[in-house]
PDB file of C-alpha atoms and ligand atoms in Angstrom:
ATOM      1  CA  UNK A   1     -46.304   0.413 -59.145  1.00  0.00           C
ATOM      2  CA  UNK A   2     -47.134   3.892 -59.346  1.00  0.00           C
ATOM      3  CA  UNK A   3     -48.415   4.499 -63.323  1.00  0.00           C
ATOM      4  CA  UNK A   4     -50.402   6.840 -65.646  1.00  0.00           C
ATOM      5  CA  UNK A   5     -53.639   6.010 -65.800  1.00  0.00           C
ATOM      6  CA  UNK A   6     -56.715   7.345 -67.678  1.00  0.00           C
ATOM      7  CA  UNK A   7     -59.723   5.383 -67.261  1.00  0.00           C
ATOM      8  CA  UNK A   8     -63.051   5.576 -68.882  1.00  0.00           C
ATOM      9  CA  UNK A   9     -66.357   5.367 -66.772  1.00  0.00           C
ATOM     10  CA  UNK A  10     -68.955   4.575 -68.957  1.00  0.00           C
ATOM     11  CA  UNK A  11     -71.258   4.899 -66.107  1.00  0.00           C
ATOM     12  CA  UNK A  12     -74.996   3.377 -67.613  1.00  0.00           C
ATOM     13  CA  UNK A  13     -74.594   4.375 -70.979  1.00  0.00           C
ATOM     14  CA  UNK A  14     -73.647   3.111 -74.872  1.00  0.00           C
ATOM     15  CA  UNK A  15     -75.786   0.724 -76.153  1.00  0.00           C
ATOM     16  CA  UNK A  16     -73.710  -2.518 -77.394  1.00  0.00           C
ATOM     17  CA  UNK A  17     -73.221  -1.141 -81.228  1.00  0.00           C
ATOM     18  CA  UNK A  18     -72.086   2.012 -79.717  1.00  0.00           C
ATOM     19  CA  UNK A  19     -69.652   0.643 -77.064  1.00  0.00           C
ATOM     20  CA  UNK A  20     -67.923  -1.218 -79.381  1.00  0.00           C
ATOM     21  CA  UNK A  21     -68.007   1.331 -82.230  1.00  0.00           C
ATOM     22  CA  UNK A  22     -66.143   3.158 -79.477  1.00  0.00           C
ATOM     23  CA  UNK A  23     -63.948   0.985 -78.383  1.00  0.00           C
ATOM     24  CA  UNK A  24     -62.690   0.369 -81.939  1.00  0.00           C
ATOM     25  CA  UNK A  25     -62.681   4.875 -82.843  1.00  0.00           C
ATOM     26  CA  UNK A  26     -60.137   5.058 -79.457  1.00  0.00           C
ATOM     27  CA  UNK A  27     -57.676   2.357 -80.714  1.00  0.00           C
ATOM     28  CA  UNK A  28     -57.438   3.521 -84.233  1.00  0.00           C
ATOM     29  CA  UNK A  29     -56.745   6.774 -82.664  1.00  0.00           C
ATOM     30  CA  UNK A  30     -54.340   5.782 -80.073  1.00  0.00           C
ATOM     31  CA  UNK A  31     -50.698   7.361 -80.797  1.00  0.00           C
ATOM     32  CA  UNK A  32     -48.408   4.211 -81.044  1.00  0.00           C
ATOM     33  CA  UNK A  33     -46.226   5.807 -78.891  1.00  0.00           C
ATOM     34  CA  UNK A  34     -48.762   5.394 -75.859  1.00  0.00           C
ATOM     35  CA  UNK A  35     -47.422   5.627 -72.706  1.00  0.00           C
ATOM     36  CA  UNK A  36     -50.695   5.657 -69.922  1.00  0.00           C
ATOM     37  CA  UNK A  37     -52.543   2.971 -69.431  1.00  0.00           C
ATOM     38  CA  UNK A  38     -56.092   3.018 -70.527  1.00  0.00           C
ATOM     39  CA  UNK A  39     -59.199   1.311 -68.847  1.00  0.00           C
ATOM     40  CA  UNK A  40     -62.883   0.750 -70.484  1.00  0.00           C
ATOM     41  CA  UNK A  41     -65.301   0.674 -67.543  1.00  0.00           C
ATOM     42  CA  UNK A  42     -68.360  -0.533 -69.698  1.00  0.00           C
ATOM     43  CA  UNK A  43     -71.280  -1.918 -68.485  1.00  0.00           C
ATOM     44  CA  UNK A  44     -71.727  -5.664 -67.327  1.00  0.00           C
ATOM     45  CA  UNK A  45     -72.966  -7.061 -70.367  1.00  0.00           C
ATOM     46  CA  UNK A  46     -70.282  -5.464 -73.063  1.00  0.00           C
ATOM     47  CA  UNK A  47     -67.059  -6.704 -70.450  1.00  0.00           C
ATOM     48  CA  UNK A  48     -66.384  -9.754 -71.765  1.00  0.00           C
ATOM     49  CA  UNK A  49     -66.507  -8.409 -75.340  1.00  0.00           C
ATOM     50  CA  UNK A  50     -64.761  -5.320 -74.522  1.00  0.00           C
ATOM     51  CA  UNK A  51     -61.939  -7.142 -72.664  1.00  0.00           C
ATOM     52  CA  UNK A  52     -61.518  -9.672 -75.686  1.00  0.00           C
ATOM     53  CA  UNK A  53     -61.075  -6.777 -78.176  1.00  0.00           C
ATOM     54  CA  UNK A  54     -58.317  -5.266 -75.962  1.00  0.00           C
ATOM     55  CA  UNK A  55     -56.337  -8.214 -74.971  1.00  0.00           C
ATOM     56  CA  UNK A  56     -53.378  -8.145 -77.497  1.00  0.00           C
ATOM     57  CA  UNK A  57     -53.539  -4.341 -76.793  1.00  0.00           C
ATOM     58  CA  UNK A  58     -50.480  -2.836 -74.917  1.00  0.00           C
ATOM     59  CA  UNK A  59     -51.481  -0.932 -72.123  1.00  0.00           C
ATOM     60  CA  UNK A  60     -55.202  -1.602 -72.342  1.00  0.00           C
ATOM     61  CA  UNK A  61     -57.079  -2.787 -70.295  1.00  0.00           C
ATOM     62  CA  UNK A  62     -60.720  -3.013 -68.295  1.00  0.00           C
ATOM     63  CA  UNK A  63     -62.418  -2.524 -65.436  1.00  0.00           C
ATOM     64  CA  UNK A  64     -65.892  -3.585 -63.696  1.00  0.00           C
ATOM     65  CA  UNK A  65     -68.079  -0.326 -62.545  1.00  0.00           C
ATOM     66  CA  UNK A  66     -69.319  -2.792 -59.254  1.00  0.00           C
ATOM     67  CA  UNK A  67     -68.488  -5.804 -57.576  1.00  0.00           C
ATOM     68  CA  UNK A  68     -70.513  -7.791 -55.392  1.00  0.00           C
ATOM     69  CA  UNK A  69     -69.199  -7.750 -51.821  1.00  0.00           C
ATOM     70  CA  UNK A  70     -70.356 -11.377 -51.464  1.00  0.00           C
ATOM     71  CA  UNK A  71     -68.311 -14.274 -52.859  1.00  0.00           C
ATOM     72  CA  UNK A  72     -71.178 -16.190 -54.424  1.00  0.00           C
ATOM     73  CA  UNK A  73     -74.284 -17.522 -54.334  1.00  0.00           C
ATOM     74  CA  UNK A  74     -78.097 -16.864 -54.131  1.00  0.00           C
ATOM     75  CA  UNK A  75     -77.600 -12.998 -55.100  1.00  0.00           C
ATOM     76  CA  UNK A  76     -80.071 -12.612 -58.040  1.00  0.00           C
ATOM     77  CA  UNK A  77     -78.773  -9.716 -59.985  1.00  0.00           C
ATOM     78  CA  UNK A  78     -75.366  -9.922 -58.520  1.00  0.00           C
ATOM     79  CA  UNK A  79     -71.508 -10.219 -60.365  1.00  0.00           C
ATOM     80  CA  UNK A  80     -69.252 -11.935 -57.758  1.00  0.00           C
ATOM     81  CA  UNK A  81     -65.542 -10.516 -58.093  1.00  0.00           C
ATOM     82  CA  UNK A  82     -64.820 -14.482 -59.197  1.00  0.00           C
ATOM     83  CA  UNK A  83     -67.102 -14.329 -62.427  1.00  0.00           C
ATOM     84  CA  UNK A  84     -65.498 -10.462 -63.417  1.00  0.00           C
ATOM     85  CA  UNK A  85     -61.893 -12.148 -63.006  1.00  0.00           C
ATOM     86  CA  UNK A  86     -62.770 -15.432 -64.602  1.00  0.00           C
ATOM     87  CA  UNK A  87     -63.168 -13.150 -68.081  1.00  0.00           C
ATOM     88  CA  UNK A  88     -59.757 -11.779 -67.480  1.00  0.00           C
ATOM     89  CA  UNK A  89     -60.705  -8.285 -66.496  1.00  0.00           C
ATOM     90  CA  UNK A  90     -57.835  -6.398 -64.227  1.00  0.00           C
ATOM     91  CA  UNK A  91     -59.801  -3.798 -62.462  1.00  0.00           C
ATOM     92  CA  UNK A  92     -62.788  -2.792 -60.786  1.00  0.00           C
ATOM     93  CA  UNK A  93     -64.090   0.107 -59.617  1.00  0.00           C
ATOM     94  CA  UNK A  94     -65.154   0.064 -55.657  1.00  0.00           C
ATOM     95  CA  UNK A  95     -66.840   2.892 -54.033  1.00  0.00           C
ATOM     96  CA  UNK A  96     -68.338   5.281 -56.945  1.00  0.00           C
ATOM     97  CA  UNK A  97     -70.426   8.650 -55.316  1.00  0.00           C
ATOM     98  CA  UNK A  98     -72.781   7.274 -57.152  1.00  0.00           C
ATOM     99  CA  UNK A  99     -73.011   3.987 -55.687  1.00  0.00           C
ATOM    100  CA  UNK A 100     -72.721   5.051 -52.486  1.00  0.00           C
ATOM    101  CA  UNK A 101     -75.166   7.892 -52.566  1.00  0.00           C
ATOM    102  CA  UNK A 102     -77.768   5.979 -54.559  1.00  0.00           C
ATOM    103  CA  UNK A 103     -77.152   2.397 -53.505  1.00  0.00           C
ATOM    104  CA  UNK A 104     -75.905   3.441 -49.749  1.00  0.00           C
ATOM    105  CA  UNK A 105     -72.843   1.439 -49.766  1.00  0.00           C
ATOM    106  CA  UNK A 106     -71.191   2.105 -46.429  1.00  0.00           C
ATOM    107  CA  UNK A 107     -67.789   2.060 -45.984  1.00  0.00           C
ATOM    108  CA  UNK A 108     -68.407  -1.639 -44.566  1.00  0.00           C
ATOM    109  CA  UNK A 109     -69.884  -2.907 -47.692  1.00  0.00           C
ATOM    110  CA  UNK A 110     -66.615  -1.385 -50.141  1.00  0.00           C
ATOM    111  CA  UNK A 111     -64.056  -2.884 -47.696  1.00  0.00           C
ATOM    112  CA  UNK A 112     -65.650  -5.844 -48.251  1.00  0.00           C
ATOM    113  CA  UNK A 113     -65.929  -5.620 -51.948  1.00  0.00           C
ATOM    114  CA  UNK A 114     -62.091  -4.507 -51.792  1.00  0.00           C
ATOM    115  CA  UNK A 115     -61.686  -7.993 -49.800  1.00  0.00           C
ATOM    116  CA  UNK A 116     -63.537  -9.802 -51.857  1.00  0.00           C
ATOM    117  CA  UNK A 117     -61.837  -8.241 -55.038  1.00  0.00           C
ATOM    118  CA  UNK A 118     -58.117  -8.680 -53.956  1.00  0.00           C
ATOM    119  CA  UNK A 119     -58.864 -12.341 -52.906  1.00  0.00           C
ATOM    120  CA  UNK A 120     -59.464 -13.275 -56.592  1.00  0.00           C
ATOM    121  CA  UNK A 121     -57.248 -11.125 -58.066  1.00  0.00           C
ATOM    122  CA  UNK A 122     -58.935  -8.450 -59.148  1.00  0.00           C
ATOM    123  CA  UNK A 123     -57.397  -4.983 -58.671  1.00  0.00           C
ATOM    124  CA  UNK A 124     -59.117  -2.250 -57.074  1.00  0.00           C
ATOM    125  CA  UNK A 125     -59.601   1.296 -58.543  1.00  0.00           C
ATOM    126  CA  UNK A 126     -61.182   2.759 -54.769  1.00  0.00           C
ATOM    127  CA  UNK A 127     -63.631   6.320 -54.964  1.00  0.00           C
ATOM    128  CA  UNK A 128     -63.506   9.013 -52.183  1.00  0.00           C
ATOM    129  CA  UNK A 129     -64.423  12.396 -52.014  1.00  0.00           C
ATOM    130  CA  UNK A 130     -66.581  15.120 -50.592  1.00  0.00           C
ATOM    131  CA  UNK A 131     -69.709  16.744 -51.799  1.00  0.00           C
ATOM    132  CA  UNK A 132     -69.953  20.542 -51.998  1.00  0.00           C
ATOM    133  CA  UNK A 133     -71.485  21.137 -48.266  1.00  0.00           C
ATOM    134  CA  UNK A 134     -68.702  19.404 -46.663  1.00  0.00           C
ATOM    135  CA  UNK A 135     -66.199  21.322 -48.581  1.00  0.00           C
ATOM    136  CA  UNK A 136     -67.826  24.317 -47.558  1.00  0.00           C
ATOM    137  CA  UNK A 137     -67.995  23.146 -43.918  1.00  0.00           C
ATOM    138  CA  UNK A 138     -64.183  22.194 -44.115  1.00  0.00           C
ATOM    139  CA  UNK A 139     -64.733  19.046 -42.800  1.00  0.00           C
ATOM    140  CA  UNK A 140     -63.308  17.291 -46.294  1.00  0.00           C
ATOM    141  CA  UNK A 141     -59.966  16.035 -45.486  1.00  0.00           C
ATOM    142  CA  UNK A 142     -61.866  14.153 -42.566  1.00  0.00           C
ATOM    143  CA  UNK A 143     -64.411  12.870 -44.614  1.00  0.00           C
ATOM    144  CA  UNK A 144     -62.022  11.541 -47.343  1.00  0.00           C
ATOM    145  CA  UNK A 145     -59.351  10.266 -44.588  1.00  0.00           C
ATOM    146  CA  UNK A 146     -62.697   8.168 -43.195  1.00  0.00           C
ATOM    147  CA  UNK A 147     -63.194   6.709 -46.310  1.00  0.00           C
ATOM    148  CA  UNK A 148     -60.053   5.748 -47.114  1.00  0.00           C
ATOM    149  CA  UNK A 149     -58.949   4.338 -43.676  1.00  0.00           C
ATOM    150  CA  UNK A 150     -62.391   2.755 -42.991  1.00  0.00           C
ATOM    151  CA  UNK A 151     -62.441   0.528 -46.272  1.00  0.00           C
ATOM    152  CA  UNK A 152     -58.819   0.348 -47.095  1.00  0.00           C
ATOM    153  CA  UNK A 153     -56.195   0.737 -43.861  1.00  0.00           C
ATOM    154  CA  UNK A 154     -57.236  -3.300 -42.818  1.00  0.00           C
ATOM    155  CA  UNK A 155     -55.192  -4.016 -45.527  1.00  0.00           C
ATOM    156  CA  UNK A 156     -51.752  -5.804 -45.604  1.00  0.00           C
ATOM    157  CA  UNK A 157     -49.332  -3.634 -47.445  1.00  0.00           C
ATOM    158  CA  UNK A 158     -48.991  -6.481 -49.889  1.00  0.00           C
ATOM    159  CA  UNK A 159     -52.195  -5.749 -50.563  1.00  0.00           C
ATOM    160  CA  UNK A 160     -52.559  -1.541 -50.632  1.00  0.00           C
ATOM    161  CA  UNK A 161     -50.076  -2.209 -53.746  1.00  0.00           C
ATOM    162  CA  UNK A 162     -52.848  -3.447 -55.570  1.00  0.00           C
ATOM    163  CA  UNK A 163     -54.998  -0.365 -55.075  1.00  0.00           C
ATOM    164  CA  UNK A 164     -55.331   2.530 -57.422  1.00  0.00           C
ATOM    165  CA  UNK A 165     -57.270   5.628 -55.385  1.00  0.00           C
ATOM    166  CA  UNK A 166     -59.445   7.730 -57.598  1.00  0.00           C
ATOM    167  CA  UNK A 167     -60.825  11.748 -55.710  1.00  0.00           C
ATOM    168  CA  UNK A 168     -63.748  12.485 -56.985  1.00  0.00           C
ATOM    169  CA  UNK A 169     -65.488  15.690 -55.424  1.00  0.00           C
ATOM    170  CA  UNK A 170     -69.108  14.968 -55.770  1.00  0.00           C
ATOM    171  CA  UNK A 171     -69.685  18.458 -56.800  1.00  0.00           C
ATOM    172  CA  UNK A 172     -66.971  18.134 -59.595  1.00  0.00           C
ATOM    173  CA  UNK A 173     -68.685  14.626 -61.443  1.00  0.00           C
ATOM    174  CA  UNK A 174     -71.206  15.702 -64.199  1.00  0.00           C
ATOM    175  CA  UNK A 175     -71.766  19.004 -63.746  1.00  0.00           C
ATOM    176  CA  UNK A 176     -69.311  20.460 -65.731  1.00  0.00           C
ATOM    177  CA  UNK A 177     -67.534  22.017 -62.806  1.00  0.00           C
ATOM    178  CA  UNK A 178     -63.777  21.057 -62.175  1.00  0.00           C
ATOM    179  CA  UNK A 179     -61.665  21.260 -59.097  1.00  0.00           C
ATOM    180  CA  UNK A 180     -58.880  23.653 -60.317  1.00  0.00           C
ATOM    181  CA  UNK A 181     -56.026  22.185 -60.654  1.00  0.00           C
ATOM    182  CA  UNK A 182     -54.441  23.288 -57.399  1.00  0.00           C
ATOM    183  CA  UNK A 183     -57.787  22.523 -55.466  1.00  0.00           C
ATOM    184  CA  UNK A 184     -57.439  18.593 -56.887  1.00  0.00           C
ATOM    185  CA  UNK A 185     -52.954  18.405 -56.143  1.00  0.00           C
ATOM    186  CA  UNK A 186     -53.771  19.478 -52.115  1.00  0.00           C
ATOM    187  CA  UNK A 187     -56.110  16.717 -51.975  1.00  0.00           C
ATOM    188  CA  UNK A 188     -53.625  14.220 -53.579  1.00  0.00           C
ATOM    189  CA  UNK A 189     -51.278  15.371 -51.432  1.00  0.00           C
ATOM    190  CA  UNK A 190     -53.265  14.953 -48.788  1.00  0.00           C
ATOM    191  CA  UNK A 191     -53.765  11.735 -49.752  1.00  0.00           C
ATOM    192  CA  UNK A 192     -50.729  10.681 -50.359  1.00  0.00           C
ATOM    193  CA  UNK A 193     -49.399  11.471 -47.011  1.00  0.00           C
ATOM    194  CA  UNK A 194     -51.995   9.629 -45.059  1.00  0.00           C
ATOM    195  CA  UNK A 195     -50.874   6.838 -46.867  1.00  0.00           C
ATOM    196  CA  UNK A 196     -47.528   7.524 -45.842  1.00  0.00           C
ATOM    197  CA  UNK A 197     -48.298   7.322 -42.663  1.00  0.00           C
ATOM    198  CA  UNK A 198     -49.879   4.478 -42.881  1.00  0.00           C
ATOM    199  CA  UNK A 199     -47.420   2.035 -45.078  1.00  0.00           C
ATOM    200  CA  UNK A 200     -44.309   4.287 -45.211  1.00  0.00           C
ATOM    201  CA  UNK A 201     -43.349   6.422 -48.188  1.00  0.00           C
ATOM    202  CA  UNK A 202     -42.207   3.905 -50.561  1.00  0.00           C
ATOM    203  CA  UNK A 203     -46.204   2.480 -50.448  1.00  0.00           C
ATOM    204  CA  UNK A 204     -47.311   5.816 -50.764  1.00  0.00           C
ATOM    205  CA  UNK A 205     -44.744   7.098 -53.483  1.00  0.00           C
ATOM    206  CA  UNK A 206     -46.131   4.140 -55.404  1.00  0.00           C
ATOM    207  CA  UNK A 207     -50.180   4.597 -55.121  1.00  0.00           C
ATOM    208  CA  UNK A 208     -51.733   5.898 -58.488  1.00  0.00           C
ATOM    209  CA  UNK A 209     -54.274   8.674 -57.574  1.00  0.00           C
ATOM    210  CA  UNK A 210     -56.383   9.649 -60.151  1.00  0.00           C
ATOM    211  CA  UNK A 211     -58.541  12.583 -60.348  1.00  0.00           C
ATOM    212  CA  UNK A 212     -62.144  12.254 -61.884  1.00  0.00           C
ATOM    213  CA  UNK A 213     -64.911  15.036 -61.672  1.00  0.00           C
ATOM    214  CA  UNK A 214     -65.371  17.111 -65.347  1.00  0.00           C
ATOM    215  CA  UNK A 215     -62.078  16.079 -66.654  1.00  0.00           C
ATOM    216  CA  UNK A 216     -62.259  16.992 -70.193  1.00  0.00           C
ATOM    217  CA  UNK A 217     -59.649  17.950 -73.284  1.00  0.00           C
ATOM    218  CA  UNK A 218     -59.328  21.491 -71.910  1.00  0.00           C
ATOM    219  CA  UNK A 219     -58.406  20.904 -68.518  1.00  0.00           C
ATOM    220  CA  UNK A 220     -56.574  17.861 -68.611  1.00  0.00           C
ATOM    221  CA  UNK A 221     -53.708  18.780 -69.302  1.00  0.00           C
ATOM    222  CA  UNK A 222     -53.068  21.373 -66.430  1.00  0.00           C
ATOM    223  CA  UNK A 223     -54.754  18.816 -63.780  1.00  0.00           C
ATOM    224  CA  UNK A 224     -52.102  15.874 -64.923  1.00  0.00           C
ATOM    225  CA  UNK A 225     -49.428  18.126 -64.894  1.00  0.00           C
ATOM    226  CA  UNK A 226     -49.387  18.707 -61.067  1.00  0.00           C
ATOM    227  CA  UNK A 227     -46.953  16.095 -58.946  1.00  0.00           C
ATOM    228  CA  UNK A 228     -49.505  13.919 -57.060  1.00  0.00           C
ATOM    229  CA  UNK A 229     -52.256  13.341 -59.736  1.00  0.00           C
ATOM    230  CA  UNK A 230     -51.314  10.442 -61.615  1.00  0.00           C
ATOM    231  CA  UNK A 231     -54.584  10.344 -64.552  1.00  0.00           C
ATOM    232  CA  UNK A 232     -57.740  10.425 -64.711  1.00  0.00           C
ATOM    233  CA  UNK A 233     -61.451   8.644 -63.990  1.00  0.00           C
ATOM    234  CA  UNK A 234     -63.117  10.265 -67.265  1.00  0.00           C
ATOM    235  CA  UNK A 235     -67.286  10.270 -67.296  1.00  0.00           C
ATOM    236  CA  UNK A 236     -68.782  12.157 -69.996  1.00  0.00           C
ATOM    237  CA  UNK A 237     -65.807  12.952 -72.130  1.00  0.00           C
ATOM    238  CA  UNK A 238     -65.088   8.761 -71.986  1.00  0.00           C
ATOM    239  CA  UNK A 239     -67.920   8.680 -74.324  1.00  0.00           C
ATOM    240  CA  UNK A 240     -66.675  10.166 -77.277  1.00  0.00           C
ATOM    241  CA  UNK A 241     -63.642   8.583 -79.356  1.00  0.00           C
ATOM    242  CA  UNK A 242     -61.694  12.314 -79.959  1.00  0.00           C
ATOM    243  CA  UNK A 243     -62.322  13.516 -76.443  1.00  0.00           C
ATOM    244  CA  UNK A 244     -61.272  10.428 -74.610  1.00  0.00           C
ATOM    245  CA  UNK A 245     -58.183   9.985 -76.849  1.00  0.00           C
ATOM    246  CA  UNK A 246     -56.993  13.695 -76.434  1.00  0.00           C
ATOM    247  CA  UNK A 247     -57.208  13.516 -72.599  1.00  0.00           C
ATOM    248  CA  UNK A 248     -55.057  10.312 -72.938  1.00  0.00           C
ATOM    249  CA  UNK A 249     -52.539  12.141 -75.192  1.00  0.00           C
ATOM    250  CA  UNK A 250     -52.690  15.264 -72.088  1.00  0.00           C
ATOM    251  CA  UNK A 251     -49.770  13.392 -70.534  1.00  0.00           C
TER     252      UNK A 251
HETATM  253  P1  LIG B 301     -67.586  13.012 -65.147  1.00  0.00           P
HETATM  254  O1  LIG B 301     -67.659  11.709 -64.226  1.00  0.00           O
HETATM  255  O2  LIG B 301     -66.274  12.976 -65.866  1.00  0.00           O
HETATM  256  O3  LIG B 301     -68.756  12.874 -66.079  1.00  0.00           O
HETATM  257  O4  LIG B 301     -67.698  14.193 -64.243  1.00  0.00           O
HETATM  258  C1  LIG B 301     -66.523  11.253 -63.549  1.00  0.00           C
HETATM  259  C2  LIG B 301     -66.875  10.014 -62.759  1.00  0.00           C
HETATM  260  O5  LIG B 301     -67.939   9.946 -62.161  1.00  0.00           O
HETATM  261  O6  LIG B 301     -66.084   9.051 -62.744  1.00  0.00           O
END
């Protein structure tokens, strides 16, 4: 079902005090009349507490920033997609620039964490998008269409319903520099119609694509107002209370 979303990347930050200090600033602040769905991407070791505070919450929820791509075992250092799910959390995030630039996961290794993750019922939130010399070189909407059909197109369309796709330009996350508005729509678009062709336009129609890359207070607003970009995967403004809560109320 396609929704509003505006999820919160915590990325490796907030110390436990902090995260949940945070946690509890964004629900006092939360307008009762909420109508997106928020997600608290914390770290590993805050996501069972996180989840607990949340769980009587309307519209709140949480996701994993990784998932192991094995189902379990000897993996020292490893979170299965079973042990995230077993503490009730919805989501998790699969294919981050960050993991795959710094970790090298391959398009292999996210579809099978997105294999792994659907099995046990955890819902995907999937990362694509191009860094700055491939936009340059115009050879994005290849590169993006690659990762998406690569790790994602093996999929039943039962199961596409239970991914959320989030474009993050690479050149975009941290840096303070957003697509413009228009520049983030023709890759949703773009997006969207691949999709399409894929699992037919009712599939497509009903994929959330979120946009993530310097989304902030200022800009929010214009980015979720175009036709194809459905919220947000917030970095740096997710860490502060006001920031996090005004891009929510951008919608
Ligand atoms: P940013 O990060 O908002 O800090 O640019 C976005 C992301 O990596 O999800």
């Amino acid at each position: 079902m396609r929704k509003n979303i505006v999820a919160g990347n915590w990325k490796m930050n907030l110390k436990r005090d902090e995260g949940l200090d945070l946690i509890n600033d964004v629900i006092n602040l939360l307008p009762s009349d909420n109508k997106v769905e928020v997600v608290f991407a914390p770290s590993f070791i805050h996501l069972y507490k996180v989840n607990k505070m949340c769980l009587n919450l309307d519209k709140v929820n949480t996701a994993s920033q990784n998932v192991s791509k094995e189902e379990r075992g000897a993996f020292t250092g490893e979170i299965s997609a079973e042990i995230i799910r077993s503490a009730n959390v919805k989501y998790t995030i699969i294919g981050h620039s960050e993991r795959r630039e710094y970790f090298k996961e391959t398009n292999e290794d996210l579809k099978q964490k997105v294999d792994v993750s659907l099995e046990n019922n955890l819902e995907v939130i999937f990362c694509c998008g191009e860094s700055l010399d491939q936009r340059e070189e115009e050879v994005h909407f290849n590169w993006i269409k690659i990762q998406i059909s690569e790790s994602l197109f093996h999929l039943s369309s039962d199961d596409f319903r239970k991914i959320i796709i989030a474009y993050e330009p690479i050149w975009a996350i941290g840096t303070g520099v957003t697509a413009s508005s228009d520049q983030a729509e023709e890759i949703h678009k773009f997006i969207r119609e691949i999709i399409a062709q894929k699992y037919g336009d009712e599939i497509a129609n009903n994929t959330s694509i979120l946009y993530g890359g310097s989304c902030n207070p200022t800009n929010a607003r214009d980015i979720f107002s175009k036709d194809n970009i459905d919220g947000g995967l917030i970095g740096g403004a997710s860490l502060n209370a006001e920031s996090f809560v005004e891009i929510i109320k951008s919608f």
